[in-house]
XYZ file of N, CA, C and O in Angstrom:
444
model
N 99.846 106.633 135.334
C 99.693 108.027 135.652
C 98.236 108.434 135.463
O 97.709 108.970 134.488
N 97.681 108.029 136.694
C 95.932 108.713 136.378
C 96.337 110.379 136.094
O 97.284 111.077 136.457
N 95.168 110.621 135.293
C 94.668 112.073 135.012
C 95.766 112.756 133.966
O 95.812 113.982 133.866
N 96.430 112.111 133.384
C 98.128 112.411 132.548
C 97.318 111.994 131.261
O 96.447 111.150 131.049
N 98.196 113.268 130.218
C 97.884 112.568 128.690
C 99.503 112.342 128.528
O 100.375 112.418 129.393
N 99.576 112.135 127.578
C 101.489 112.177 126.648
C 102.001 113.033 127.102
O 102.901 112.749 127.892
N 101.721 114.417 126.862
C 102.580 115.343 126.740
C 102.173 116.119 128.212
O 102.686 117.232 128.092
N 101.505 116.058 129.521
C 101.137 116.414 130.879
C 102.528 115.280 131.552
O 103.078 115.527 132.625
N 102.874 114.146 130.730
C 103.560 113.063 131.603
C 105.258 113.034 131.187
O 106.178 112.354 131.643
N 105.225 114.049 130.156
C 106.467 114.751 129.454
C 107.354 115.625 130.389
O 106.517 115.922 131.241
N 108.271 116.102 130.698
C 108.766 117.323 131.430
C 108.424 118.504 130.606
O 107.761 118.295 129.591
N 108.732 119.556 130.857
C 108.422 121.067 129.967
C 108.991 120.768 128.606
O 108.454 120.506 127.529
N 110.939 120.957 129.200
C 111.532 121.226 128.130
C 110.891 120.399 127.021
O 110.505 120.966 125.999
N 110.732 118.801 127.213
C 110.728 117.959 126.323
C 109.300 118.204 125.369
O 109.320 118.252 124.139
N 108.193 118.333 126.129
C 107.496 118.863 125.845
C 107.347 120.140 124.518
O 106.350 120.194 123.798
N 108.419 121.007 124.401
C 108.798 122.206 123.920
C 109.346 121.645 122.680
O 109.138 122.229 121.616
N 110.237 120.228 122.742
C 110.793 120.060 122.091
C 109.714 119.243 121.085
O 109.836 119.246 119.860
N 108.970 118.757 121.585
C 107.993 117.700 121.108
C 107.011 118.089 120.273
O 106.182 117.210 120.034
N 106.803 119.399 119.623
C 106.162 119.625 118.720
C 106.607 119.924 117.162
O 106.101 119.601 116.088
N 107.797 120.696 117.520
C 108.498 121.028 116.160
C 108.805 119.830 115.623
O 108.584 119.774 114.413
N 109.436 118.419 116.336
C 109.803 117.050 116.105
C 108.737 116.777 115.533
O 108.881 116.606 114.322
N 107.636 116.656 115.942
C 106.238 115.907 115.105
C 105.884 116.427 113.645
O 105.269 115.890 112.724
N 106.474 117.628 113.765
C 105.702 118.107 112.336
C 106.863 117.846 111.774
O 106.693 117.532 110.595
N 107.719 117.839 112.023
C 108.848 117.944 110.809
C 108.800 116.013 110.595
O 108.573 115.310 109.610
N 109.063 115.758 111.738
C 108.699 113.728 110.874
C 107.611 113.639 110.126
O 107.773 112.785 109.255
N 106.339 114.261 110.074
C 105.156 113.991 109.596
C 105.865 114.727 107.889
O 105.691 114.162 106.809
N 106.347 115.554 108.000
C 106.518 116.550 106.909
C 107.472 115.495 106.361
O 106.911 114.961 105.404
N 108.703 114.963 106.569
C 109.693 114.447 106.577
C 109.201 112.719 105.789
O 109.648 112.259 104.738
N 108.148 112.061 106.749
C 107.416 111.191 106.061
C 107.069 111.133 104.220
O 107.257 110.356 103.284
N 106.552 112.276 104.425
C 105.604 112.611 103.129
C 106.861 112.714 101.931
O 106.755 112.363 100.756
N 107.982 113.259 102.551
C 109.577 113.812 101.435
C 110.071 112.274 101.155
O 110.522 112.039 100.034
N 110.003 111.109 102.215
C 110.642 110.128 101.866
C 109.596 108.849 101.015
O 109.988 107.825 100.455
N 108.191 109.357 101.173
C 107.272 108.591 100.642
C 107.364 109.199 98.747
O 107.174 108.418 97.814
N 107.626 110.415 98.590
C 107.652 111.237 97.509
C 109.159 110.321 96.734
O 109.192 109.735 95.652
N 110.354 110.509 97.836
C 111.536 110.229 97.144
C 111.905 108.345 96.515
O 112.508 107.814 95.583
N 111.093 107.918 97.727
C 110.869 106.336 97.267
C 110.330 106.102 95.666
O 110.901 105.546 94.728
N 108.899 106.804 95.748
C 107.922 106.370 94.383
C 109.073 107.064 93.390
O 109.512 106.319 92.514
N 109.595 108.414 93.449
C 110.144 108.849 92.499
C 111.813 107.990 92.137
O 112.338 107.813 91.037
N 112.102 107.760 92.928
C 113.398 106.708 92.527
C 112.922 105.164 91.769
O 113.510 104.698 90.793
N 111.748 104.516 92.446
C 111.434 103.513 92.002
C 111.103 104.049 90.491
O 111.991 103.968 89.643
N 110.114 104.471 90.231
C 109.971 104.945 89.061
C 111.105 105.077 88.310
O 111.069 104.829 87.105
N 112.158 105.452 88.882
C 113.191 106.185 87.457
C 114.401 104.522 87.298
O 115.344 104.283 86.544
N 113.870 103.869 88.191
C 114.418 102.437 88.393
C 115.331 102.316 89.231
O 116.267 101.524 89.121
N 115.148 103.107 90.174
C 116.592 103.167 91.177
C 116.157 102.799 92.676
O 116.972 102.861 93.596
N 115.184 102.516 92.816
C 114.628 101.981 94.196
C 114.570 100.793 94.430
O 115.340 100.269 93.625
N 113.859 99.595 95.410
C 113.316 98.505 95.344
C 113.468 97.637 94.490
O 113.302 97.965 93.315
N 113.813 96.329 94.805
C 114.185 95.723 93.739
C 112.416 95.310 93.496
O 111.421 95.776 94.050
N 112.581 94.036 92.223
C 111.362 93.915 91.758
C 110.492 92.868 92.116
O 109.705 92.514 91.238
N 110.447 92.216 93.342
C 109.277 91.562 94.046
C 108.456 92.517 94.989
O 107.278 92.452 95.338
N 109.566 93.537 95.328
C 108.731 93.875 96.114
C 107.871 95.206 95.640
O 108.397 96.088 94.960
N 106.499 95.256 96.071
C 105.898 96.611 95.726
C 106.166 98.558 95.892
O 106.345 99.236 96.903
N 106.123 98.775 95.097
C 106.399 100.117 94.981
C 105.682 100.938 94.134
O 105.606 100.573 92.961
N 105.089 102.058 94.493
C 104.263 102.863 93.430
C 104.986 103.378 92.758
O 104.448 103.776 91.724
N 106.252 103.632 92.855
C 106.658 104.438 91.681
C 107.085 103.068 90.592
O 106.914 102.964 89.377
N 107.559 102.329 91.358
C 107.593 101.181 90.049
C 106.499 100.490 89.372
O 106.659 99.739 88.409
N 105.109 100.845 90.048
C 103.903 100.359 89.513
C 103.488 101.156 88.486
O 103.292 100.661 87.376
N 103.270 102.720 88.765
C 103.417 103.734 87.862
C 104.727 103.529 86.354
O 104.439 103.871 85.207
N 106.073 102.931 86.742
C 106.646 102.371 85.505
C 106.431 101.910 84.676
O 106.469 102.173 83.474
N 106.076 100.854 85.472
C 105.525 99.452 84.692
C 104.615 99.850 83.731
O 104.717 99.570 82.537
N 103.290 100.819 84.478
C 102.262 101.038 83.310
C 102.300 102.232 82.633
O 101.236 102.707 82.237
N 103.694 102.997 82.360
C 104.113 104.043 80.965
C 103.112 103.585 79.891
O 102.235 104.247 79.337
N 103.474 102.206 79.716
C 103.154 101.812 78.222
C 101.466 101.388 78.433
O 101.056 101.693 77.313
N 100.727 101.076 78.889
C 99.627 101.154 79.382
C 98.856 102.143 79.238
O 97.677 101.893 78.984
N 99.177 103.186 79.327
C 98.971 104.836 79.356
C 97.442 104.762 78.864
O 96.501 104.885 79.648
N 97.271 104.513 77.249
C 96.249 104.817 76.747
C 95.339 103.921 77.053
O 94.314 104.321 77.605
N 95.502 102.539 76.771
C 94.526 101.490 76.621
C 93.884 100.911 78.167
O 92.769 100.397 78.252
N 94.867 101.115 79.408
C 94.392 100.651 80.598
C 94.656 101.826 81.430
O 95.498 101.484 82.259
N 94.290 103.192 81.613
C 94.604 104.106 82.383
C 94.260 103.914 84.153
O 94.575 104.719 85.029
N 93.708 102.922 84.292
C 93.528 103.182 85.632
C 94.675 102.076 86.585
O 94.766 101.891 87.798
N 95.512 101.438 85.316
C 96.989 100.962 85.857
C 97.338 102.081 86.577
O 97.342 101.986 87.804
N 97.844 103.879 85.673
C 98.496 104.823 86.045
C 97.555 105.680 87.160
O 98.149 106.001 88.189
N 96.436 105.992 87.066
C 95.992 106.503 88.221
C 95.650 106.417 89.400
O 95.600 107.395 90.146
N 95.234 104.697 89.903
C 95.421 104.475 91.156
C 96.648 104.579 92.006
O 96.694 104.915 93.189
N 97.684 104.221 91.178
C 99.488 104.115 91.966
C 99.501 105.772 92.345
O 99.812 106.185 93.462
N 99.060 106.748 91.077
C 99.500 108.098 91.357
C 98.384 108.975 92.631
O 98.799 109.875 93.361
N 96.855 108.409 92.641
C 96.097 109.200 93.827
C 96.796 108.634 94.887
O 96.781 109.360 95.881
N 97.457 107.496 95.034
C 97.865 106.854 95.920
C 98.687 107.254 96.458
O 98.605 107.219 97.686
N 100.200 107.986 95.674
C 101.189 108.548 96.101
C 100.451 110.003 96.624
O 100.371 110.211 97.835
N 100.006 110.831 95.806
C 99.740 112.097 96.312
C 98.511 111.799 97.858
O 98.658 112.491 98.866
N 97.819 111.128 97.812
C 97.219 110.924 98.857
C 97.567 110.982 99.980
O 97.231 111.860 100.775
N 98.362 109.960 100.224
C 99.862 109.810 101.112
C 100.431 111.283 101.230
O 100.203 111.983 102.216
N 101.209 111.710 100.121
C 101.701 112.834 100.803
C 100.872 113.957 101.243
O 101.307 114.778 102.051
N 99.266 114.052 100.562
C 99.116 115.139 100.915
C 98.502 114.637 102.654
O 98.891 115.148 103.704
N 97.781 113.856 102.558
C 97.580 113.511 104.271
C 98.901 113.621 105.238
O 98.763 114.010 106.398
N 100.093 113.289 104.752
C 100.763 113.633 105.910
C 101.251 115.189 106.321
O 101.385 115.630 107.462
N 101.536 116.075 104.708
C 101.831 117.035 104.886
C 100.958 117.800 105.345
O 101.237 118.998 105.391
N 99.240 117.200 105.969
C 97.675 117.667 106.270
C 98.237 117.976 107.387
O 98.339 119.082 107.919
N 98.827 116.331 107.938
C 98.640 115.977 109.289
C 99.808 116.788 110.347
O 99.802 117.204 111.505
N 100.631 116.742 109.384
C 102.212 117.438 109.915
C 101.572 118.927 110.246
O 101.929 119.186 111.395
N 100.704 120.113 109.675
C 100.346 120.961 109.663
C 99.310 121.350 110.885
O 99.510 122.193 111.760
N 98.116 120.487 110.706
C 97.584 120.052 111.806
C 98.080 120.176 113.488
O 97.677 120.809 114.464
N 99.188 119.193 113.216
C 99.997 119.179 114.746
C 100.746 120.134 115.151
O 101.094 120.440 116.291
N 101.033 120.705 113.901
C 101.635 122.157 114.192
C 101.006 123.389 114.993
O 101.288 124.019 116.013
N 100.032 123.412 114.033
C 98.776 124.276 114.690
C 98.177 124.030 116.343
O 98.074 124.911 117.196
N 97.854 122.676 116.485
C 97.439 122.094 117.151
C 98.561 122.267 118.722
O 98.176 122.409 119.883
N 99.492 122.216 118.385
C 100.609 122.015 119.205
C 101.343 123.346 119.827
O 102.025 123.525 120.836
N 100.866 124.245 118.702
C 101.529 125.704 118.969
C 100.865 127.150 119.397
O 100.150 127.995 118.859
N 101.574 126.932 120.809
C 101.061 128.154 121.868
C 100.224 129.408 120.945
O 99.006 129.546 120.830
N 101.132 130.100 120.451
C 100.487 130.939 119.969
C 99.436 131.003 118.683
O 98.832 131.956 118.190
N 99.456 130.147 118.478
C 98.392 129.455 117.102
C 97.093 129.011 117.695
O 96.096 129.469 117.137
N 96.953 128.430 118.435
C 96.224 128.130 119.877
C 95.209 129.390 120.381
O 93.981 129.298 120.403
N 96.077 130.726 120.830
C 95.643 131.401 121.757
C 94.848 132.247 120.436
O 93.791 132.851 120.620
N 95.475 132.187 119.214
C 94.499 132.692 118.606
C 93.370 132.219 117.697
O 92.702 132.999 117.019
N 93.200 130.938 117.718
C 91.805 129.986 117.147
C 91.281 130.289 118.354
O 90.056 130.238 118.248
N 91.681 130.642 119.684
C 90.820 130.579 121.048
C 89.469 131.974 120.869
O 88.268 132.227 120.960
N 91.084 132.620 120.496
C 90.289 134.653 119.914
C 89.016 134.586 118.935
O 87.844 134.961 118.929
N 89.711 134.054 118.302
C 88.337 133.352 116.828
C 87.624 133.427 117.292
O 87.053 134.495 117.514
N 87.210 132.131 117.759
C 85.854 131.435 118.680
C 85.377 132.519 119.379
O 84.366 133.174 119.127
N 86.100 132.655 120.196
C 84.868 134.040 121.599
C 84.580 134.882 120.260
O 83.393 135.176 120.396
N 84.938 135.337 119.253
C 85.133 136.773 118.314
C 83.442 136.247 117.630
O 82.574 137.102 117.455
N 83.207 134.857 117.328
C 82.025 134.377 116.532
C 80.838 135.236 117.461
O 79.645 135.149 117.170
């Protein structure tokens, strides 16, 4: 499809439908990246070969004082994650929505 992006090669409706879907998976991402680390952590996730921040964050409870940067890389790591997606989910929202749009447009000429 010369001259087509994604959503020009979409029909309307789908189109219509195709924004609220993005933010809420992006949003939705970030709830199941949150609910993973927090189950692993409480020992109810992943078993134990495989990696998990909330079970890495477990592991180093006892660590706490003497090796702290066991506990703080696993934890910028989790919030990182969520906060970039819940960035990104927001983003596309904005980005995606007519009337959110027509008024960053107002902004601009208003500068």
């Amino acid at each position: 499809m010369p001259g087509g992006g994604v959503l020009s090669s979409v029909s309307p409706p789908a189109a219509d439908i195709l924004q609220p879907v993005l933010a809420q998976a992006t949003i939705g991402v970030a709830g199941a990246i949150l609910a993973e680390s927090t189950l692993s952590f409480l020992g109810l996730g992943v078993l134990a070969p495989a990696p998990s921040w909330g079970a890495m964050l477990n592991d180093a409870r006892c660590h706490l004082f003497d090796a702290r940067h066991m506990v703080v890389f696993p934890a910028l790591a989790v919030m990182m994650a969520v906060l970039s997606f819940n960035l990104l989910g927001d983003a596309w929202r904005d980005w995606l929505d007519p009337r959110t749009r027509s008024q960053m447009a107002a902004q601009e000429l208003s500068r």
